[in-house]
XYZ file of C-alpha atoms in Angstrom:
260
model
C -9.411 -16.722 -3.669
C -7.537 -14.342 -1.646
C -3.685 -14.306 -1.347
C -2.041 -15.947 1.303
C 0.622 -13.456 2.519
C 2.160 -16.626 4.766
C 2.663 -18.728 1.706
C 6.228 -19.462 0.811
C 5.180 -18.623 -2.842
C 4.338 -15.187 -2.026
C 7.326 -14.407 0.147
C 8.810 -12.002 -2.792
C 5.524 -10.661 -4.226
C 5.763 -7.341 -2.597
C 9.541 -6.743 -2.337
C 10.369 -6.624 -6.401
C 9.726 -3.188 -6.994
C 10.921 0.119 -5.744
C 9.042 3.270 -4.066
C 8.106 5.569 -6.853
C 9.374 8.929 -7.148
C 5.283 10.307 -6.763
C 5.313 8.673 -3.560
C 8.721 10.124 -2.195
C 7.654 13.562 -3.255
C 4.207 13.229 -1.614
C 5.778 11.898 1.890
C 8.468 14.688 1.798
C 5.742 17.337 1.320
C 3.812 16.232 4.283
C 6.560 15.541 7.075
C 10.371 15.577 7.150
C 12.115 12.318 7.221
C 15.592 13.374 7.750
C 17.271 12.147 11.205
C 13.757 10.701 12.323
C 13.268 7.089 13.870
C 10.346 5.527 11.621
C 8.312 2.441 11.917
C 6.817 1.032 8.854
C 3.789 -1.317 10.217
C 3.011 -3.596 7.059
C 6.239 -3.452 5.748
C 5.561 -6.312 3.264
C 8.844 -6.784 1.369
C 10.434 -3.603 2.567
C 9.864 -1.547 -0.357
C 8.921 1.574 1.665
C 10.940 0.503 4.901
C 14.234 0.979 2.149
C 12.736 4.223 0.738
C 12.448 5.920 4.204
C 16.214 4.712 4.741
C 17.056 6.425 1.309
C 15.109 9.694 2.183
C 17.306 10.069 5.408
C 15.906 8.674 8.334
C 18.348 7.860 11.006
C 16.818 4.464 11.748
C 13.840 2.619 10.470
C 11.837 -0.492 11.747
C 9.901 -2.913 9.381
C 7.075 -4.583 10.938
C 4.910 -7.320 9.475
C 2.932 -10.350 10.535
C 4.131 -12.860 7.890
C 7.464 -14.411 8.443
C 7.634 -15.587 4.681
C 7.220 -11.705 3.398
C 9.696 -10.494 6.553
C 12.548 -13.102 5.161
C 12.009 -11.626 1.615
C 12.198 -7.993 3.230
C 15.325 -8.873 5.007
C 17.178 -10.204 1.759
C 16.022 -6.935 0.112
C 17.410 -4.566 2.663
C 20.403 -6.494 3.606
C 23.010 -3.786 2.639
C 21.276 -1.109 4.881
C 22.903 -0.985 8.407
C 20.121 1.570 9.904
C 17.129 -0.913 9.015
C 15.610 -3.851 11.292
C 12.765 -5.893 11.144
C 10.482 -7.319 13.573
C 7.482 -9.758 13.564
C 4.214 -8.447 14.656
C 1.012 -6.865 13.563
C -0.710 -3.519 13.575
C -3.122 -4.193 16.956
C -0.216 -5.863 18.967
C 3.194 -4.787 17.974
C 5.231 -5.806 20.884
C 7.572 -2.833 20.287
C 8.580 -0.448 23.107
C 6.142 2.549 23.395
C 7.177 6.314 22.577
C 10.140 5.538 20.602
C 9.008 6.553 17.118
C 8.973 10.074 15.435
C 6.944 8.783 12.167
C 4.818 5.832 11.741
C 3.483 4.363 8.445
C 0.457 2.176 7.745
C 0.624 1.669 3.914
C -2.388 -0.448 2.262
C -3.119 -1.742 5.977
C -6.309 -0.489 7.356
C -8.606 -2.182 4.463
C -7.481 -5.619 6.291
C -8.489 -4.158 9.667
C -12.079 -3.872 10.767
C -11.143 -2.392 14.328
C -9.696 0.767 13.508
C -9.647 2.042 17.073
C -7.175 -0.766 18.282
C -5.050 0.002 15.302
C -4.873 3.548 15.807
C -4.536 3.375 19.656
C -1.434 0.830 19.065
C -0.010 3.729 16.936
C -0.621 6.392 19.111
C 1.047 4.547 21.891
C 4.277 3.764 19.765
C 4.538 7.139 18.894
C 6.574 9.793 21.006
C 4.764 13.210 21.795
C 4.403 15.115 18.699
C 5.025 12.227 16.234
C 3.248 11.713 13.185
C 1.210 9.155 12.088
C 0.801 8.527 8.144
C -2.016 5.908 6.972
C -2.277 5.501 3.087
C -5.246 3.338 1.512
C -7.867 3.750 -0.820
C -11.248 4.719 0.124
C -14.204 3.625 -1.616
C -14.039 6.618 -3.827
C -10.656 5.801 -4.946
C -11.756 2.183 -5.902
C -14.226 2.955 -8.468
C -13.010 5.524 -10.563
C -13.013 4.732 -14.246
C -10.490 2.902 -16.375
C -8.162 4.765 -18.480
C -4.716 4.725 -20.450
C -3.049 5.459 -17.129
C -5.822 3.975 -14.765
C -5.658 0.375 -15.502
C -7.071 -0.826 -12.244
C -10.600 0.934 -13.305
C -11.155 -1.309 -16.169
C -11.153 -4.604 -13.763
C -14.482 -3.150 -12.447
C -16.184 -2.253 -15.772
C -15.259 -5.682 -16.822
C -16.504 -7.382 -13.563
C -18.763 -5.165 -11.778
C -19.319 -7.963 -8.870
C -15.723 -6.922 -7.925
C -16.794 -3.473 -6.858
C -18.681 -4.595 -3.624
C -15.809 -6.799 -2.960
C -13.371 -4.162 -3.238
C -15.087 -1.417 -1.596
C -16.713 -3.014 1.343
C -13.612 -3.437 2.879
C -12.329 0.205 2.579
C -13.041 2.772 4.876
C -14.145 6.259 4.590
C -11.990 9.105 4.877
C -14.552 10.625 7.286
C -14.356 7.414 9.273
C -10.711 7.448 9.160
C -10.581 10.858 10.462
C -13.069 10.246 13.024
C -11.327 7.397 14.566
C -8.113 9.439 14.678
C -9.740 12.117 16.884
C -11.197 9.711 19.189
C -8.005 8.237 19.824
C -6.525 11.371 20.907
C -4.730 12.408 17.496
C -4.728 15.987 16.722
C -5.159 17.753 13.168
C -5.950 14.688 11.070
C -5.735 15.625 7.514
C -6.870 13.597 4.213
C -4.880 14.073 0.938
C -5.612 12.341 -2.494
C -2.723 11.700 -4.836
C -1.903 9.738 -8.036
C 1.041 7.135 -7.159
C 2.691 5.755 -10.446
C 2.491 2.202 -9.909
C 4.692 0.869 -13.103
C 5.645 1.822 -16.104
C 5.635 -0.616 -19.071
C 7.545 -0.066 -22.476
C 5.027 -2.097 -24.360
C 1.367 -3.131 -23.920
C 2.483 -7.033 -23.657
C 4.544 -6.151 -20.643
C 1.251 -5.025 -19.188
C -0.373 -8.183 -20.014
C 2.236 -10.217 -18.499
C 1.803 -8.477 -15.215
C -1.737 -8.816 -15.158
C -1.600 -12.291 -16.281
C 0.782 -12.980 -13.025
C -1.481 -10.972 -10.895
C 1.291 -8.923 -9.815
C 0.761 -6.871 -6.712
C -2.799 -6.974 -7.468
C -4.821 -8.944 -4.757
C -8.299 -8.261 -6.267
C -7.509 -10.203 -9.247
C -7.142 -13.521 -6.876
C -10.855 -13.352 -6.988
C -10.760 -13.884 -10.502
C -10.486 -17.498 -12.335
C -7.878 -17.932 -14.893
C -10.316 -18.020 -17.728
C -11.874 -14.708 -16.255
C -8.493 -13.392 -15.825
C -7.523 -14.007 -19.502
C -10.730 -12.198 -20.568
C -10.190 -9.405 -18.571
C -6.731 -8.652 -20.216
C -8.475 -9.342 -23.612
C -10.565 -6.314 -22.427
C -8.115 -4.353 -21.252
C -5.997 -4.559 -24.360
C -9.035 -3.670 -26.508
C -9.526 -0.826 -24.483
C -5.777 0.045 -24.737
C -5.381 -0.689 -28.633
C -4.431 2.722 -29.497
C -1.577 2.508 -26.987
C -0.039 -0.697 -28.540
C 3.883 0.247 -28.755
C 3.577 3.040 -26.425
C 4.879 3.665 -23.190
C 2.300 3.060 -20.707
C 2.379 4.553 -17.237
C 0.135 2.867 -14.612
C -1.352 5.162 -11.732
C -3.316 4.363 -9.010
C -5.235 6.805 -6.586
C -4.512 6.674 -3.003
C -5.465 8.878 -0.138
C -2.750 9.436 2.678
C -4.012 10.777 6.435
C -1.731 12.422 8.454
C -2.149 13.041 12.151
C 0.021 13.919 14.956
C 0.210 12.832 18.438
C -0.838 15.419 20.790
């Protein structure tokens, strides 16, 4: 069962954590944020909207298609005078054209089949010379083996049927780059990096996080019984880590392109 982003129950699902330093450092290594007008498309609970403001952006706009999630984002960012939010989507933002220096689309394109329309909208919203940043997982990112840091990999070794469900919706790096070129962007580049997702003081904290399916939409495809069996399996794999700090990381791909 897929997560319902419009549900009242899920309004705070993606607003409870902070952007990790691994993400902040990666973004700052590929573009300058200071003084820029930034658009965060698919902003969710405002985690990265807030991060851009803290990185020195002059103004940040968060855009999302869910009124419930936007309500949570507004609460999350209420102390920031240089942040606002709009209801809209990646294909039809209803925002003024050519007003943004930087656009981020994080964990959005795997929900979108029509990349051409998505990238065309971003191109129109950017100022000339503006930077488009896309972050998502490729099929290759998804199927890496599980380890004490890559917990997600154990989902697929326990339930191989999840592999096709996870990878079929993912776009290859080649497709992303080619579509960026078709829509007029120049110099598209892809970067792989490991982003720290969360640090757990003990194994039982990870167990609680998994059982709550916190921020992990793929786990909504499992029944409660399957989820419990998955957690038991992961605990077996990490038995030697009991009473040790666990730093969970996910591998992502970031693409950067410039409006010609």
